[in-house]
Short mmCIF file of C-alpha atoms in Angstrom, two decimals:
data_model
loop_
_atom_site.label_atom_id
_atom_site.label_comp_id
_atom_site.label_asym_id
_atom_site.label_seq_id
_atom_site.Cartn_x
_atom_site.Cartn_y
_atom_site.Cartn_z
CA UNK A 235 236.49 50.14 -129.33
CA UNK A 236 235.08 48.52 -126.27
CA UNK A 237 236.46 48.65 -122.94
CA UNK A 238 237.76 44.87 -122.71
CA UNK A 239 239.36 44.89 -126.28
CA UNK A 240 241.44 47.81 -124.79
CA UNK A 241 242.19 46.29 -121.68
CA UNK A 242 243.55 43.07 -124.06
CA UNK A 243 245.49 44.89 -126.18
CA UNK A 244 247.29 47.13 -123.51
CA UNK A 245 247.67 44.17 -121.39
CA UNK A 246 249.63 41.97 -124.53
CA UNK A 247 251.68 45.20 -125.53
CA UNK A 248 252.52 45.70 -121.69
CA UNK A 249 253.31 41.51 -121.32
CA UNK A 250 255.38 41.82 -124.71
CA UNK A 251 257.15 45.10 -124.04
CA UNK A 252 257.93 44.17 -120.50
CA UNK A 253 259.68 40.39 -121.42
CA UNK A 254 261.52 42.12 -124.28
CA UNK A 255 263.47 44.89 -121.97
CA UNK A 256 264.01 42.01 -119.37
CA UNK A 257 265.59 39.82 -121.92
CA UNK A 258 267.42 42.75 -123.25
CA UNK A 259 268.81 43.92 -119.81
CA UNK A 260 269.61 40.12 -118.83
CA UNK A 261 271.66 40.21 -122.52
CA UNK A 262 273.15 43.17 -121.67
CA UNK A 263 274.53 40.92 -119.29
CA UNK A 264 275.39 43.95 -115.84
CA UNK A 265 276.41 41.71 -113.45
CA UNK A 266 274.22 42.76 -110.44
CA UNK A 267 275.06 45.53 -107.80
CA UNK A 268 277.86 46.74 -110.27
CA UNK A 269 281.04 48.75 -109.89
CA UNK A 270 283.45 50.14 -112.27
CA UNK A 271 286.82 50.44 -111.65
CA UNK A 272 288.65 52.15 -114.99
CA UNK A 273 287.81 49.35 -118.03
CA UNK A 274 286.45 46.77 -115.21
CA UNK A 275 283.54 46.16 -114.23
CA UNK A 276 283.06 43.83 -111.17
CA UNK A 277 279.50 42.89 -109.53
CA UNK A 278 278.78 42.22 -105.94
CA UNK A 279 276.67 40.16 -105.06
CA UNK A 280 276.71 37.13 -107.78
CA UNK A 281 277.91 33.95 -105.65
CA UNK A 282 276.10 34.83 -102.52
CA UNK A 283 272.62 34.11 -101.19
CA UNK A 284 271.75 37.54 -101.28
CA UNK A 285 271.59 37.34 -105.15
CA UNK A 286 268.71 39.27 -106.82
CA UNK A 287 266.74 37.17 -109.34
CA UNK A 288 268.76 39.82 -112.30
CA UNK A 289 271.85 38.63 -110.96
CA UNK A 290 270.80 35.09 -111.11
CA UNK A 291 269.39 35.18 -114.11
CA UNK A 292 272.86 37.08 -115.78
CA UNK A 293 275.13 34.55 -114.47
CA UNK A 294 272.41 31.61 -115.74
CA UNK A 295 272.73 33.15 -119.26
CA UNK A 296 276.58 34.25 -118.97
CA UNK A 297 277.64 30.66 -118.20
CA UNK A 298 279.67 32.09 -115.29
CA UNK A 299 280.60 29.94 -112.13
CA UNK A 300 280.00 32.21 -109.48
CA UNK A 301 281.54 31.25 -106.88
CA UNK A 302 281.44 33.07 -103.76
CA UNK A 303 283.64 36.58 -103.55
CA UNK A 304 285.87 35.13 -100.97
CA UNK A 305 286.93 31.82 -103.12
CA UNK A 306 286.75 34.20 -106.82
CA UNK A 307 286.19 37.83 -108.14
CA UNK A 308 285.34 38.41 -111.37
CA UNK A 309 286.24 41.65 -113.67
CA UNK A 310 284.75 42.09 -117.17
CA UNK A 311 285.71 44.62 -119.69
CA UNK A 312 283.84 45.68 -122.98
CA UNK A 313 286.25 49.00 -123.42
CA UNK A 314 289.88 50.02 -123.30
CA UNK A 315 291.10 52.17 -120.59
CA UNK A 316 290.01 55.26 -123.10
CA UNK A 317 286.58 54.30 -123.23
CA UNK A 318 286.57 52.88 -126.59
CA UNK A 319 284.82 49.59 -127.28
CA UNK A 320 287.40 46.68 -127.86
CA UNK A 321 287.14 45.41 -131.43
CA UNK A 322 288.90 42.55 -132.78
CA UNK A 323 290.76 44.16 -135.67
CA UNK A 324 292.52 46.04 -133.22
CA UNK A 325 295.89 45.07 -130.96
CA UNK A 326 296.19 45.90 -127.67
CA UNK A 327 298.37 45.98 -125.03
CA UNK A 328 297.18 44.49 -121.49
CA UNK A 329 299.43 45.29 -118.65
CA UNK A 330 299.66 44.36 -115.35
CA UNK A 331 301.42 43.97 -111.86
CA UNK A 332 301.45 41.52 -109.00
CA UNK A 333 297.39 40.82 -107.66
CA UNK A 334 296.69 40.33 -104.09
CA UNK A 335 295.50 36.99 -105.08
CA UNK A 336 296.42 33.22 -105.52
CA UNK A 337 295.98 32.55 -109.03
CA UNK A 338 294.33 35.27 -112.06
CA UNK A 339 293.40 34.97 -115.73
CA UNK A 340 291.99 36.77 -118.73
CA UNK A 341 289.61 34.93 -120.80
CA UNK A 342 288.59 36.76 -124.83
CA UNK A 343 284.91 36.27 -125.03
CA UNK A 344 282.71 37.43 -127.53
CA UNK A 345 279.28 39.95 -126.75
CA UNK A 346 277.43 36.62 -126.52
CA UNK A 347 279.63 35.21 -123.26
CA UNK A 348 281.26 32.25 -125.63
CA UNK A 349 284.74 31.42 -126.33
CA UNK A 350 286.38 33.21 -129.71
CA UNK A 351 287.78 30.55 -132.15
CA UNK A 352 291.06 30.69 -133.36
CA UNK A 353 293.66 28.97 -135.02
CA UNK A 354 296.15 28.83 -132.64
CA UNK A 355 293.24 27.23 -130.00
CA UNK A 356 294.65 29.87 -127.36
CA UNK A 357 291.54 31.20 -125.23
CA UNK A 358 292.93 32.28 -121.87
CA UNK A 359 296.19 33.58 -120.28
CA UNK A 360 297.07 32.95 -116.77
CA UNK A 361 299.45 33.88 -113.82
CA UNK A 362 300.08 30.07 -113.81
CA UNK A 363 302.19 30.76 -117.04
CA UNK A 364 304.57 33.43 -115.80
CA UNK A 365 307.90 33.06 -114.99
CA UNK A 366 309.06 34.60 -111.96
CA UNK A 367 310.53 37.65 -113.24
CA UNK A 368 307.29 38.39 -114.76
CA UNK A 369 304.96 38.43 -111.64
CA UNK A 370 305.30 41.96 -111.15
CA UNK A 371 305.04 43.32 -114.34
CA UNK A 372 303.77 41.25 -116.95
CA UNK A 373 301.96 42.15 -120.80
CA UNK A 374 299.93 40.37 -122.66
CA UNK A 375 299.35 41.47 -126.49
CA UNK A 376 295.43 40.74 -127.55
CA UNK A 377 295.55 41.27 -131.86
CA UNK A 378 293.94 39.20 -134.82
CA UNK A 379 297.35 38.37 -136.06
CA UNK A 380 300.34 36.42 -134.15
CA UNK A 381 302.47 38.21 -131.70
CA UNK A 382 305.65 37.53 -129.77
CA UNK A 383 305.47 36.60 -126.01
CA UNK A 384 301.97 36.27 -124.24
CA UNK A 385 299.07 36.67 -127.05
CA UNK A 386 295.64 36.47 -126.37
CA UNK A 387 294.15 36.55 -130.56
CA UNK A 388 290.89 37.62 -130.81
CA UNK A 389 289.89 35.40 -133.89
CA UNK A 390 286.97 37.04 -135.93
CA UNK A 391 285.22 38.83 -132.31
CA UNK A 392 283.60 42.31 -133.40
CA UNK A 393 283.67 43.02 -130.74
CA UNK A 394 284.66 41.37 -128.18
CA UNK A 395 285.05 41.34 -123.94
CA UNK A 396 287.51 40.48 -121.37
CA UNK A 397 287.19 38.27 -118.47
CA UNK A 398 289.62 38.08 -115.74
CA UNK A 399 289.19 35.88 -112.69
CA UNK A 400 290.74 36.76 -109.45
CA UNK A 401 290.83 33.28 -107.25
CA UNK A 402 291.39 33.34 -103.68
CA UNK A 403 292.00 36.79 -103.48
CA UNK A 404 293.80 37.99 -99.79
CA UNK A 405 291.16 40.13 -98.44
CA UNK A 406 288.68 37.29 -98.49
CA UNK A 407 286.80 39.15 -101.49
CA UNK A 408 285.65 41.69 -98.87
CA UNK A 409 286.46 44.46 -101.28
CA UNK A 410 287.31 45.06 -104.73
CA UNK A 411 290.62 45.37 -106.47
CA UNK A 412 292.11 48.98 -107.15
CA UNK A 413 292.22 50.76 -110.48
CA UNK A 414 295.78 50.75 -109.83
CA UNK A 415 296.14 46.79 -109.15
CA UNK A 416 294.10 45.78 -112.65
CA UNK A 417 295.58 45.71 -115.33
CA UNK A 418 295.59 48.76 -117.94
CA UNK A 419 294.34 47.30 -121.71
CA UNK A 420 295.64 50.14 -124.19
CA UNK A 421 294.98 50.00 -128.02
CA UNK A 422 298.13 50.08 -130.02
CA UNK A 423 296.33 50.46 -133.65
CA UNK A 424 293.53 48.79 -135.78
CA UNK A 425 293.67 47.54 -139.07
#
């Protein structure tokens, strides 16, 4: 084979090899300069200036706001606080305390960054919905099928993520949230 046929062909394999691990890592959806804090994951430096072009491109394709870490934080979660991958025929059991922020919610996404349908047309839980009693210790159940109190369902998702977004958060976002101040998500069973 002659020289420039090689050059061609390693050239295309290297062009189609290349965009298909960048598209795959940009699915993956990391969000940036990444830290982990028991299930959550938070990235740093989406909403600022200093933004790679990965980060960018994540938060293009996630649909996410952004906004800067001293107005919002964001914390995603793909796993339980066991590891396991959360999966939409199972219930869990999110719980929580007081954050050192204005206003939070969890949001039930599925792998793809889009909104689960469900009957009931709940999508998102919020601090704005707790009573006062419930501030500093509050539950929400996540399960395919109806529960009492504060249910998050997580329609047909297999599987699916969680999305909770700290706004206004007392520190001025200079610093993340402890594994101690997010909220633990434990699986109760599976069907």
């Amino acid at each position: 084979m002659r020289n420039w046929a090689r050059l061609l062909i390693g050239g295309v394999l290297g062009v189609v090899i290349g965009s298909g691990s960048a598209i795959w890592s940009v699915r993956a959806g990391s969000l940036g300069a990444q830290s982990a804090i028991g299930p959550w994951v938070t990235g740093r430096d989406f909403g600022t200036a200093a933004a790679s072009d990965y980060t960018r491109a994540v938060v293009a394709l996630r649909g996410l706001l952004a906004l800067p870490a001293s107005e919002a934080r964001y914390y995603t979660a793909g796993t339980d606080s066991s590891g396991q991958p959360l999966r939409g025929n199972c219930t869990y059991r999110v719980t929580g305390g007081a954050l050192p922020t204005k206003w939070w919610s969890i949001t039930l996404y599925d792998r793809a960054g889009y909104l689960v349908p469900n009957p009931a047309n709940i999508y998102s839980i919020g601090s704005a919905s707790l009573t006062a009693d419930e501030t500093a210790r509050w539950t929400v159940v996540i399960s395919p099928a109806r529960q009492p109190g504060r249910w998050l369902p997580t329609g047909a998702a297999e599987p699916f993520e969680l999305t909770m977004r700290a706004y206004l958060p007392a520190d001025r976002g200079k610093g993340d949230f402890s594994a101690a101040q997010l909220p633990n998500i434990n699986r109760e069973q599976c069907a």
